[in-house]
PDB file of C-alpha atoms in Angstrom:
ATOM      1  CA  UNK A  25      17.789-114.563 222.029  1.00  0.00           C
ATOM      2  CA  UNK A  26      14.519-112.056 222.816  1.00  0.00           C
ATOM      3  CA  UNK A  27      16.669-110.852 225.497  1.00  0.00           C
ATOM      4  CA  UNK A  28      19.622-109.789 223.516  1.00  0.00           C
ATOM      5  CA  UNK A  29      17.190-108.160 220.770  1.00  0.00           C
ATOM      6  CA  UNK A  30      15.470-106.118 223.948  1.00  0.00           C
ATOM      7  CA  UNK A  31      18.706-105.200 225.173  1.00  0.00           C
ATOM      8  CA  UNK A  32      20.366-104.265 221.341  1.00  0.00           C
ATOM      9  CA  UNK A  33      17.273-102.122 221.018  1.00  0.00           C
ATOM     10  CA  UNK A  34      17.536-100.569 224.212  1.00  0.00           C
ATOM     11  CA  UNK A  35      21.228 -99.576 223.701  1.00  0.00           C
ATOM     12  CA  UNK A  36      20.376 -98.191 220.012  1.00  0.00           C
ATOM     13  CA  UNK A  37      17.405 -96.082 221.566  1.00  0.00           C
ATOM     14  CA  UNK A  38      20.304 -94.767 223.920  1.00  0.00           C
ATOM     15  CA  UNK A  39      22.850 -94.326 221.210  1.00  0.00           C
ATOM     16  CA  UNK A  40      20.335 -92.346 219.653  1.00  0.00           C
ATOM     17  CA  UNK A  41      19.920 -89.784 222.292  1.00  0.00           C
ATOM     18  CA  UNK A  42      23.578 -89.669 223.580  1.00  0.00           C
ATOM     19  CA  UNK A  43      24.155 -88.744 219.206  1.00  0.00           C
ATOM     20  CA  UNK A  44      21.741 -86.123 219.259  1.00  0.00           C
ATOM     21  CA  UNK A  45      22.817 -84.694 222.261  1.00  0.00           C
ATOM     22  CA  UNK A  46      25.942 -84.429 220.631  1.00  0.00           C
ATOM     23  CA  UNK A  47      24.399 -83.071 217.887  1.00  0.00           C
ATOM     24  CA  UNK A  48      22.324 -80.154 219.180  1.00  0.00           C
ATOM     25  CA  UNK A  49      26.144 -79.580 221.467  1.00  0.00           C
ATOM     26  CA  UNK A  50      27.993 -79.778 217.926  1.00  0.00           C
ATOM     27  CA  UNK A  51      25.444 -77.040 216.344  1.00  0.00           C
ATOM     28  CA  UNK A  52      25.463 -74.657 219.549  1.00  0.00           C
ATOM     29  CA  UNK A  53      29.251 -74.506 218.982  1.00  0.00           C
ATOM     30  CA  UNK A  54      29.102 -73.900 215.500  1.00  0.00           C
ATOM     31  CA  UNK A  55      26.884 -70.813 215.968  1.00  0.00           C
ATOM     32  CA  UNK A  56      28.861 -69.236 218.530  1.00  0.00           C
ATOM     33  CA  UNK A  57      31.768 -69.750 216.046  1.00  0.00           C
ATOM     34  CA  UNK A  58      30.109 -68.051 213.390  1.00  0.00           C
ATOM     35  CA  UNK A  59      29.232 -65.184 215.517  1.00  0.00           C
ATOM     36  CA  UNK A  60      32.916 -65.272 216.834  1.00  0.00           C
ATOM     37  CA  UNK A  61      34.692 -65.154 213.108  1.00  0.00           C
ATOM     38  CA  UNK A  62      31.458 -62.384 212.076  1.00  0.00           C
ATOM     39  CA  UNK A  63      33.015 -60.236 215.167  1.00  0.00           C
ATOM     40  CA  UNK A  64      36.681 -60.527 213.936  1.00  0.00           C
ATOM     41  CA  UNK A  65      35.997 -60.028 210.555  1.00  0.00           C
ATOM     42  CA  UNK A  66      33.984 -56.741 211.355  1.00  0.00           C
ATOM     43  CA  UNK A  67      37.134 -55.178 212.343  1.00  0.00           C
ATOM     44  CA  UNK A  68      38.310 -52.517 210.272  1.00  0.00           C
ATOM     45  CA  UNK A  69      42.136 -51.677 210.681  1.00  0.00           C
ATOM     46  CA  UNK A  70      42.916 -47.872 210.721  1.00  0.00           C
ATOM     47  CA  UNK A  71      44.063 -48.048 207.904  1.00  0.00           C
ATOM     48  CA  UNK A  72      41.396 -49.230 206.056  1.00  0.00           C
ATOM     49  CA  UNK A  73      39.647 -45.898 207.059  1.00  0.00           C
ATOM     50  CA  UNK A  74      41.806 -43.469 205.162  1.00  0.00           C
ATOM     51  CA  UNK A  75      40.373 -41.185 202.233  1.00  0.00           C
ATOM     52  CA  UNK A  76      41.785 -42.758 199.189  1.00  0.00           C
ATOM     53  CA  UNK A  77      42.981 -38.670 198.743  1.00  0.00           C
ATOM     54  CA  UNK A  78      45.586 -39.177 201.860  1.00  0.00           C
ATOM     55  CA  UNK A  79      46.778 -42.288 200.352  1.00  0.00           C
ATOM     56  CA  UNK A  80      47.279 -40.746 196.972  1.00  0.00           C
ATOM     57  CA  UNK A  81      49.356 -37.886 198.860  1.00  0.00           C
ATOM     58  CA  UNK A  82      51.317 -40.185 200.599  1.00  0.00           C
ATOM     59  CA  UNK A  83      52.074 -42.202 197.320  1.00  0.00           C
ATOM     60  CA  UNK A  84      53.275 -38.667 195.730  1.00  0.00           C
ATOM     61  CA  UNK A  85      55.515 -37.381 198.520  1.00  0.00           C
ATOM     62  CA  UNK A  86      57.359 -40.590 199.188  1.00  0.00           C
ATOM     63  CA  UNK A  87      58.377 -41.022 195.907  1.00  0.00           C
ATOM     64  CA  UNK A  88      62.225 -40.714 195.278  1.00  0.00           C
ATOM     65  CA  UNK A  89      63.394 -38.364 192.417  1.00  0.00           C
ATOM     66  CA  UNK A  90      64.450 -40.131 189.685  1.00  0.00           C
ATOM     67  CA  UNK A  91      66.455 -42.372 189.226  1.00  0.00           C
ATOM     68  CA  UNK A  92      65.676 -43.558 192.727  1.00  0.00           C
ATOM     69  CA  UNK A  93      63.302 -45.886 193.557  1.00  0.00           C
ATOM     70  CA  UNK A  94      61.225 -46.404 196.443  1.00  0.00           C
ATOM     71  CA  UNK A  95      62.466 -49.337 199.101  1.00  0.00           C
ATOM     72  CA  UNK A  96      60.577 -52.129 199.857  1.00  0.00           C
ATOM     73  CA  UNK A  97      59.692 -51.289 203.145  1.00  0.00           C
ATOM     74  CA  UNK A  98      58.113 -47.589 203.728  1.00  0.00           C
ATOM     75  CA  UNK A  99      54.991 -45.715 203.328  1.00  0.00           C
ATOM     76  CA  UNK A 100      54.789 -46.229 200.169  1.00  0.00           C
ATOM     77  CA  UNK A 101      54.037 -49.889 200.809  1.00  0.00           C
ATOM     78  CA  UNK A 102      50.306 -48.042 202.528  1.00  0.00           C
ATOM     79  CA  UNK A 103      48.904 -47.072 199.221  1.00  0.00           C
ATOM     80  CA  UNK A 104      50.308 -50.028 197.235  1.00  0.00           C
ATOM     81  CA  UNK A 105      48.408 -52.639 199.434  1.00  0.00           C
ATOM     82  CA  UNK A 106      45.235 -50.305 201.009  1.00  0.00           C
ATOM     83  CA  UNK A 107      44.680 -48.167 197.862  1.00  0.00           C
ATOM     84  CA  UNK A 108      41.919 -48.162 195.575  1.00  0.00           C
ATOM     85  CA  UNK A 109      44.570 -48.514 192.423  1.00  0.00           C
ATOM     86  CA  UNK A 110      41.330 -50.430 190.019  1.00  0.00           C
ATOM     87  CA  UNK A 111      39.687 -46.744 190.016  1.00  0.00           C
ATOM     88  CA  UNK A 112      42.344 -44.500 191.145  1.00  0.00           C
ATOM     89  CA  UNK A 113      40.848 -41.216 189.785  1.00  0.00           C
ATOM     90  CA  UNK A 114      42.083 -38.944 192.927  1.00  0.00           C
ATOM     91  CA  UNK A 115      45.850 -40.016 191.249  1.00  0.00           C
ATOM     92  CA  UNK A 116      44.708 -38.246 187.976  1.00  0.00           C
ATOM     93  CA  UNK A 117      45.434 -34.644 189.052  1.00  0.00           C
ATOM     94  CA  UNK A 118      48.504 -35.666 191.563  1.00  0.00           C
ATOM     95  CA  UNK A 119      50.820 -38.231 188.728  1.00  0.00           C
ATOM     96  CA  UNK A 120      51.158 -35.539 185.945  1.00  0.00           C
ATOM     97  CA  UNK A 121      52.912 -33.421 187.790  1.00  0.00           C
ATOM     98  CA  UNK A 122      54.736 -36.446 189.551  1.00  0.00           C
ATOM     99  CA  UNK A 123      55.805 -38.671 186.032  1.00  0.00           C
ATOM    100  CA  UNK A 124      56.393 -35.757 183.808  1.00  0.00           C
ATOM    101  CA  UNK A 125      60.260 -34.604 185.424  1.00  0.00           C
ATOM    102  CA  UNK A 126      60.927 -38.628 184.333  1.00  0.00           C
ATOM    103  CA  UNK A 127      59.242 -38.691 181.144  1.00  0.00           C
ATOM    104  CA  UNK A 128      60.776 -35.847 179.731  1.00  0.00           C
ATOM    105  CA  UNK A 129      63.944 -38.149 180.285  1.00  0.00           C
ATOM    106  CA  UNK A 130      62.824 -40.454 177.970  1.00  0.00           C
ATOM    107  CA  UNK A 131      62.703 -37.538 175.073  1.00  0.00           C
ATOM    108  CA  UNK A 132      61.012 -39.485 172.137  1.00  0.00           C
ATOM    109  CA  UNK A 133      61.512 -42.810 172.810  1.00  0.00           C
ATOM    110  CA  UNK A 134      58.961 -45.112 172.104  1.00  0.00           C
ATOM    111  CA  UNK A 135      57.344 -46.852 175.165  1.00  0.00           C
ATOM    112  CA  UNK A 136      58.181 -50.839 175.142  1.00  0.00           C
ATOM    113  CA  UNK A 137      56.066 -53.384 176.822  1.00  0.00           C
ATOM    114  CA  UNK A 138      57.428 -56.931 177.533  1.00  0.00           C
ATOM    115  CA  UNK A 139      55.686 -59.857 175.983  1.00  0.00           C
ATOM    116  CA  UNK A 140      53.905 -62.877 177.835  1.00  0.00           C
ATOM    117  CA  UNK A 141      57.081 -65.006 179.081  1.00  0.00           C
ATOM    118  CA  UNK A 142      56.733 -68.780 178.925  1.00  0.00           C
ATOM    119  CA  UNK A 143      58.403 -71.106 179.750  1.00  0.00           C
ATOM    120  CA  UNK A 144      58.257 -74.029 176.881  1.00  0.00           C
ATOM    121  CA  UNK A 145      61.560 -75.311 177.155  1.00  0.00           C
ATOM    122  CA  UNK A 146      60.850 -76.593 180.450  1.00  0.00           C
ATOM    123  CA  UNK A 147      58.553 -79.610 180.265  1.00  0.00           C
ATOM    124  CA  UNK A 148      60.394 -81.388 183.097  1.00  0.00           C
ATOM    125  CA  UNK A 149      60.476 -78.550 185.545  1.00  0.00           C
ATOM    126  CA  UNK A 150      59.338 -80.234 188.699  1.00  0.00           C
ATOM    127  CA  UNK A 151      60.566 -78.016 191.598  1.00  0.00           C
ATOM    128  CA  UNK A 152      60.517 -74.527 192.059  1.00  0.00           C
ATOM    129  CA  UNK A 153      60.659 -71.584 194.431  1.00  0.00           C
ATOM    130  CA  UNK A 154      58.938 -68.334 193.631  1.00  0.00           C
ATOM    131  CA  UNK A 155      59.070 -64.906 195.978  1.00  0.00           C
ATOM    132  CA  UNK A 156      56.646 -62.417 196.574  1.00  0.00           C
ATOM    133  CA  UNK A 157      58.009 -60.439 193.614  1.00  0.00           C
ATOM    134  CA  UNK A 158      57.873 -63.201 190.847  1.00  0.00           C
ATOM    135  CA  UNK A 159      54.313 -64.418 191.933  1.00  0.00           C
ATOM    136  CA  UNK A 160      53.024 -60.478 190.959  1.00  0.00           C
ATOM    137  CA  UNK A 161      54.341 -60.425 187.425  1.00  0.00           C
ATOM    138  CA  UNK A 162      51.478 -61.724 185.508  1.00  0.00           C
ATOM    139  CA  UNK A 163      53.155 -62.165 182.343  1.00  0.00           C
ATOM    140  CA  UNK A 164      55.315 -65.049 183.433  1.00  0.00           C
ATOM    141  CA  UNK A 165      53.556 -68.440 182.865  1.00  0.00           C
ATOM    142  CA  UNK A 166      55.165 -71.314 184.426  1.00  0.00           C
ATOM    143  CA  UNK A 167      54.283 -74.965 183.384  1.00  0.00           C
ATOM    144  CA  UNK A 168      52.828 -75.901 187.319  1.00  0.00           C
ATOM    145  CA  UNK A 169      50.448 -78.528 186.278  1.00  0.00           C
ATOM    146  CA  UNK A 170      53.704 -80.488 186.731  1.00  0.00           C
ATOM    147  CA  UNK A 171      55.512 -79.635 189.572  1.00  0.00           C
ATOM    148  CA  UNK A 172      55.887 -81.878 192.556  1.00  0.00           C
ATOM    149  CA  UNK A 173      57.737 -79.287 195.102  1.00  0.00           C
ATOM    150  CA  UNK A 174      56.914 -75.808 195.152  1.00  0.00           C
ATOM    151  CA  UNK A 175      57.441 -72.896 197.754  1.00  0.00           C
ATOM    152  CA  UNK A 176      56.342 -69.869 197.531  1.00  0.00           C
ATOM    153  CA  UNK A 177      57.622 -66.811 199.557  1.00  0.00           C
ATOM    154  CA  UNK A 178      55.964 -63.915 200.953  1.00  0.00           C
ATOM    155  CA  UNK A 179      52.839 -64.530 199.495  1.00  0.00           C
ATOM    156  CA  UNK A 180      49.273 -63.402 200.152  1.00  0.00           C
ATOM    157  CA  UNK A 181      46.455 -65.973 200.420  1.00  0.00           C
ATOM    158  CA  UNK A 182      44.785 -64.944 197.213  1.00  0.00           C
ATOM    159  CA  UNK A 183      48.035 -65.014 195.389  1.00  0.00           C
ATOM    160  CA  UNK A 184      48.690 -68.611 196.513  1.00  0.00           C
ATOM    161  CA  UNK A 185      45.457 -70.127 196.028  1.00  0.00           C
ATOM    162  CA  UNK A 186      45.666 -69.041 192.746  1.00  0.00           C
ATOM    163  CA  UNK A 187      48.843 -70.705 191.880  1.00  0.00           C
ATOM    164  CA  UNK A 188      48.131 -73.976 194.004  1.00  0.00           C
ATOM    165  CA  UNK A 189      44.931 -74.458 192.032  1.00  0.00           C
ATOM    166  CA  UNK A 190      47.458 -74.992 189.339  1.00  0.00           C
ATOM    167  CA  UNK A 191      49.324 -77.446 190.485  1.00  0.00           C
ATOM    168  CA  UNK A 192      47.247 -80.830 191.168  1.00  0.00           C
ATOM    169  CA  UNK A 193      50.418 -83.281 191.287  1.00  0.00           C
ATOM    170  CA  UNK A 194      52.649 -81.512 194.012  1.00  0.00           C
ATOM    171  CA  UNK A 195      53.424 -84.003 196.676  1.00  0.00           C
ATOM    172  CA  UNK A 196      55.754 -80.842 199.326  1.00  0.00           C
ATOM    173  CA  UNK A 197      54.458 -77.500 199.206  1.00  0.00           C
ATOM    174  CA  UNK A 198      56.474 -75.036 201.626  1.00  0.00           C
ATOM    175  CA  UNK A 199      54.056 -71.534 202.030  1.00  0.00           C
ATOM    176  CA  UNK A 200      55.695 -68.415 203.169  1.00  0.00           C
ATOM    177  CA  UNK A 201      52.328 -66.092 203.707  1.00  0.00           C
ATOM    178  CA  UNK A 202      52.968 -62.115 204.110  1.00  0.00           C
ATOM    179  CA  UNK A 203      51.120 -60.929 207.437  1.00  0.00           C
ATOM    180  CA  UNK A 204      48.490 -58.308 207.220  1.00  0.00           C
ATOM    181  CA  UNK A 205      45.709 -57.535 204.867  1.00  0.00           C
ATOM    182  CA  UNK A 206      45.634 -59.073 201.189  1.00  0.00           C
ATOM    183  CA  UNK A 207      45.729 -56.473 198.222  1.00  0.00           C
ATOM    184  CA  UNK A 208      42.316 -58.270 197.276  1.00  0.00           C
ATOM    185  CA  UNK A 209      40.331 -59.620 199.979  1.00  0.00           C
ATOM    186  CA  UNK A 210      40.883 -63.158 200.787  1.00  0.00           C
ATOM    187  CA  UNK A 211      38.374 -65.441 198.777  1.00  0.00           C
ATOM    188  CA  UNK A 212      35.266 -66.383 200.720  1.00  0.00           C
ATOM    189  CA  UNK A 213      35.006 -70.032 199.008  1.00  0.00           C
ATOM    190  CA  UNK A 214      38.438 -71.143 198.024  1.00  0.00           C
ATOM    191  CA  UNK A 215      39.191 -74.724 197.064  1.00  0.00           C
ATOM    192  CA  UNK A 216      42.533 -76.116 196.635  1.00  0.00           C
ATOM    193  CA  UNK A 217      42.790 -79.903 195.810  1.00  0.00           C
ATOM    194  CA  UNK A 218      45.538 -81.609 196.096  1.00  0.00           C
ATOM    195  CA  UNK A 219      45.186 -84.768 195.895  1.00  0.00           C
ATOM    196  CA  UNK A 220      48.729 -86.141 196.402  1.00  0.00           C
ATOM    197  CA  UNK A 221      50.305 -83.883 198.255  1.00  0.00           C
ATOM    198  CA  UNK A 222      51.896 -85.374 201.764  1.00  0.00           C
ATOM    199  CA  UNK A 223      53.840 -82.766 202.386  1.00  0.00           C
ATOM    200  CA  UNK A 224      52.720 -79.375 203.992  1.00  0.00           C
ATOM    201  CA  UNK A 225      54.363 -76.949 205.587  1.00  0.00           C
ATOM    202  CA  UNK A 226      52.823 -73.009 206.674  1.00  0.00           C
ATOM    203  CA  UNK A 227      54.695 -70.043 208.197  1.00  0.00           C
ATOM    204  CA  UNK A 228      54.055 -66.298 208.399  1.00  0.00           C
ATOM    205  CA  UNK A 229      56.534 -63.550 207.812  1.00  0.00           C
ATOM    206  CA  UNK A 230      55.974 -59.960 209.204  1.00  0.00           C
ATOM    207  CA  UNK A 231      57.384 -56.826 206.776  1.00  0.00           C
ATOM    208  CA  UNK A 232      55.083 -54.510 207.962  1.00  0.00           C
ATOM    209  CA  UNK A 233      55.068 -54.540 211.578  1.00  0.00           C
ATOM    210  CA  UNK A 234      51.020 -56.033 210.988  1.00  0.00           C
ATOM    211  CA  UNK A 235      49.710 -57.641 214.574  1.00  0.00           C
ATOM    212  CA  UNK A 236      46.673 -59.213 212.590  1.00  0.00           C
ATOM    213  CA  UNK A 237      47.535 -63.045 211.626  1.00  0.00           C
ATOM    214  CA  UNK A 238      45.728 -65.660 208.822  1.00  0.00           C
ATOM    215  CA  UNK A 239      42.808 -67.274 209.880  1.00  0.00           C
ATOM    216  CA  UNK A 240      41.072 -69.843 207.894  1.00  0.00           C
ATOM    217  CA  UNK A 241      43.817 -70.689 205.512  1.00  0.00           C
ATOM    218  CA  UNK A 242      43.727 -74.566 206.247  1.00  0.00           C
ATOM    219  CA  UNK A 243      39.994 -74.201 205.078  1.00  0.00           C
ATOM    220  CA  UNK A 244      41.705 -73.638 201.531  1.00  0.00           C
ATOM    221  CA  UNK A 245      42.934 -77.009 201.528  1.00  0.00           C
ATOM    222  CA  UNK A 246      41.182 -80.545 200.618  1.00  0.00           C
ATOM    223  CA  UNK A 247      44.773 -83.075 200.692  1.00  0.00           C
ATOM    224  CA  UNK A 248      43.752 -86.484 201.498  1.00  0.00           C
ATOM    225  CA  UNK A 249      46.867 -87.832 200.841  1.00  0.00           C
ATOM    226  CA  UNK A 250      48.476 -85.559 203.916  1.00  0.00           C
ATOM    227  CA  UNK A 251      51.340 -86.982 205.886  1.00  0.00           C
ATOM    228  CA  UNK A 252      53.032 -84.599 207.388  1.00  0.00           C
ATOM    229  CA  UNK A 253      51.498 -80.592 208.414  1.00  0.00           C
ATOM    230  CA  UNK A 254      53.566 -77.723 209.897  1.00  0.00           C
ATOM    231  CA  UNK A 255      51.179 -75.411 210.686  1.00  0.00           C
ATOM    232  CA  UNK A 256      52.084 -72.176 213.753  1.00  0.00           C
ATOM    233  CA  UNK A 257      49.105 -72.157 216.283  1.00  0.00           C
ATOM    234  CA  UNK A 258      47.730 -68.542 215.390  1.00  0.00           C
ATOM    235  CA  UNK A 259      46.742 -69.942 212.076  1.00  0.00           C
ATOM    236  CA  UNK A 260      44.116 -72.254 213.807  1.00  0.00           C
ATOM    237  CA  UNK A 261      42.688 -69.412 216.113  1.00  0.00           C
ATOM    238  CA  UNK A 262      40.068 -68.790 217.468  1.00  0.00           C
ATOM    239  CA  UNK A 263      39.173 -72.633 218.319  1.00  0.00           C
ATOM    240  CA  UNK A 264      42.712 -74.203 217.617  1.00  0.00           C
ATOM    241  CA  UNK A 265      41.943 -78.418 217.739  1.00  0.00           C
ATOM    242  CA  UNK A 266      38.715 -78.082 216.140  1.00  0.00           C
ATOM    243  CA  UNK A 267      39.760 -76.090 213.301  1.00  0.00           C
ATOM    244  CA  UNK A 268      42.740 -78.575 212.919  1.00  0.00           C
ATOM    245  CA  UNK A 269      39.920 -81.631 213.496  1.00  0.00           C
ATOM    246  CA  UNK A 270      37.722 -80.499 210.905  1.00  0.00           C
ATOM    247  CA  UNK A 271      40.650 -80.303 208.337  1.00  0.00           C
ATOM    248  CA  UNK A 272      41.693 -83.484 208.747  1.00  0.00           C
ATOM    249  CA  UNK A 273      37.998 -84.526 208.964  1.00  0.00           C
ATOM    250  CA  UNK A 274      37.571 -82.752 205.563  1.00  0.00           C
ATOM    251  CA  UNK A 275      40.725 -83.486 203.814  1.00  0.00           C
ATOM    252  CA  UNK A 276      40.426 -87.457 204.784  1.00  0.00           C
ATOM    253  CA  UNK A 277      43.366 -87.746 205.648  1.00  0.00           C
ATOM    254  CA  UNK A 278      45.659 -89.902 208.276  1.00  0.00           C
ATOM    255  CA  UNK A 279      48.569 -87.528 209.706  1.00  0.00           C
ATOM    256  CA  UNK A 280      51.698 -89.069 210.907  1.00  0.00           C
ATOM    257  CA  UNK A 281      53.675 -85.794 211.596  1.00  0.00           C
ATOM    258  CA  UNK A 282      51.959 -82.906 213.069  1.00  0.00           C
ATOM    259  CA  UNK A 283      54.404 -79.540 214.412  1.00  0.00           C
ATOM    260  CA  UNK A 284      52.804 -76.721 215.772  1.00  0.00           C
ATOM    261  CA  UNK A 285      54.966 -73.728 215.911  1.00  0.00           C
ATOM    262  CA  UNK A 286      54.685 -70.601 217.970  1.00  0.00           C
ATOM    263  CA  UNK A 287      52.358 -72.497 220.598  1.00  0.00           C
ATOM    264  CA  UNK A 288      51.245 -70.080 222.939  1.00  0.00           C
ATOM    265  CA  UNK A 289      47.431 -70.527 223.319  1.00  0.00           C
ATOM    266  CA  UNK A 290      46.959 -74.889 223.754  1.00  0.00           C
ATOM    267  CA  UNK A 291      48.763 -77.191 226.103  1.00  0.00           C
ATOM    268  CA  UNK A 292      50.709 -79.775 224.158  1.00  0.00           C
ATOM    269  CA  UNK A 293      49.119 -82.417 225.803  1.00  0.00           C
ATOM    270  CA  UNK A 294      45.388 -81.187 224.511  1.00  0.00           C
ATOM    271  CA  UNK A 295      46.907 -81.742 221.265  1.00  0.00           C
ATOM    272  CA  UNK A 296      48.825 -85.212 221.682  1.00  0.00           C
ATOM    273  CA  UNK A 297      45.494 -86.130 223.415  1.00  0.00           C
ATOM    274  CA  UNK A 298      42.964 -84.810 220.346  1.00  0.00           C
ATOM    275  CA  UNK A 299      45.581 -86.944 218.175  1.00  0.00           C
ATOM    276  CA  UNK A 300      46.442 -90.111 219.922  1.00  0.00           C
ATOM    277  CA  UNK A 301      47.847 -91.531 216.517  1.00  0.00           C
ATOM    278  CA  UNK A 302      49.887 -88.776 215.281  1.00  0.00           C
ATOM    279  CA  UNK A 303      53.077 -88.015 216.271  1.00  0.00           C
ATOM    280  CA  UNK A 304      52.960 -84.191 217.660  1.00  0.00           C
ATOM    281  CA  UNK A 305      55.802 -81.662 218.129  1.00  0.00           C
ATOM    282  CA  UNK A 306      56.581 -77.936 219.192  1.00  0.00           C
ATOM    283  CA  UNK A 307      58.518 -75.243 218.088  1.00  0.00           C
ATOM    284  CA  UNK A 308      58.610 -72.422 220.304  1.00  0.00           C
TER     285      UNK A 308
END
């Protein structure tokens, strides 16, 4: 019996220092991350740099006379998502002479804003689909608190935090997230809670020709009811299983379905092997 105490003791004394190596290993590659995401996040995009006076000018000349209006896709699209549009003082001397060939159209007509639109005769709504151009109209309120399915399409990660916030009881959620920089920049501490959602499923789409991709969306999420994850590789950069390990860690959850699109970066055995009791696939 002493000698099975001696040798319990002995082991825990080694447990000990085998945990604490793994410790002091676990902080050293926390730092470097830190100093890895500091790097990337230091990087200003070119056009990031440009006098809010060029974007103003190239908001003015790309305009279409009226009745035209611009396209989606274009340099117009530069000022709408770079611009400073909260303060947008270097438009005061440039839109009078822009607005006032339309407004003269109008005569005297008075000028009509649209109510708040709500959406009370739709208790049961349960599903729903919104693009990029429906999630910017803020005076549509839509009962979410409710829904159980939900996609959203061409989104920014600001714009869908703030909607998934909303929506505690969705069990799929399909996000559709615009590549490139937010209008607002990304929230530093978001926290989306979900607690019985099983479903989720993440893509990117690319309208502006943008190389940079989302990082740290799945550190949005807290879904410990999670199932089933489609998530494409770049969104777990720049240390790909441990991001994905520390959201699962995090959320609490067991994963039975786990598809990594657009795999370029980890062997699909590292990730059948970091997940032993999930099934893993690949789409290319």
């Amino acid at each position: 019996m002493l000698g099975a105490l001696a040798a319990d003791r002995a082991r825990f004394a080694d447990l000990q220092t085998q945990i604490s190596l793994l410790e002091r290993s676990l902080s050293e590659l926390q730092s470097e991350k830190k100093l890895v995401l500091e790097r990337l996040d230091s990087y200003k995009y070119p056009v990031l740099t440009l006098p809010n006076e060029i974007i103003a000018e190239i908001f003015v000349h790309f305009l279409p006379v009226y009745p035209l209006c611009p396209p989606l896709t274009g340099p117009v699209l530069v000022p709408l998502r770079f611009g400073d549009w909260m303060h947008p003082s270097s438009l005061r001397r440039l839109l009078p002479n822009v607005l006032v060939g339309n407004l003269t159209l109008g005569n005297d007509c008075e000028l009509a804003v649209d109510d708040i639109v709500t959406f009370p005769e739709a208790p049961l709504l349960r599903s729903l689909t919104l693009s990029y151009t429906a999630v910017r109209v803020p005076t549509v309120i839509l009962p979410l608190a409710h829904l159980t399915w939900l996609k959203l399409h061409r989104v920014y990660r600001d714009e869908y935090v703030a909607i998934l916030q909303q929506t505690s009881a969705l069990f799929q959620c399909e996000l559709i997230i615009e590549v490139g920089l937010d209008i607002d920049p990304p929230p530093t501490a978001a926290q989306i809670e979900l607690p019985r959602l099983e479903i989720l499923a993440l893509s990117t789409v690319d309208t502006l020709g943008a190389s940079s991709t989302p990082t740290g969306c799945l550190d949005d999420f807290i879904v410990p009811a999670l199932r089933n994850l489609q998530v494409p590789e770049s969104f777990l950069s720049p240390i790909y299983i441990d991001t994905l390990a520390s959201f699962v860690a995090k959320s609490g959850c067991k994963l039975q379905e786990l598809r990594i699109t657009d795999r370029a970066s980890v062997s699909e055995e590292s990730y059948r092997k970091a997940f032993p009791s999930t099934h893993v696939s690949f789409e290319e």
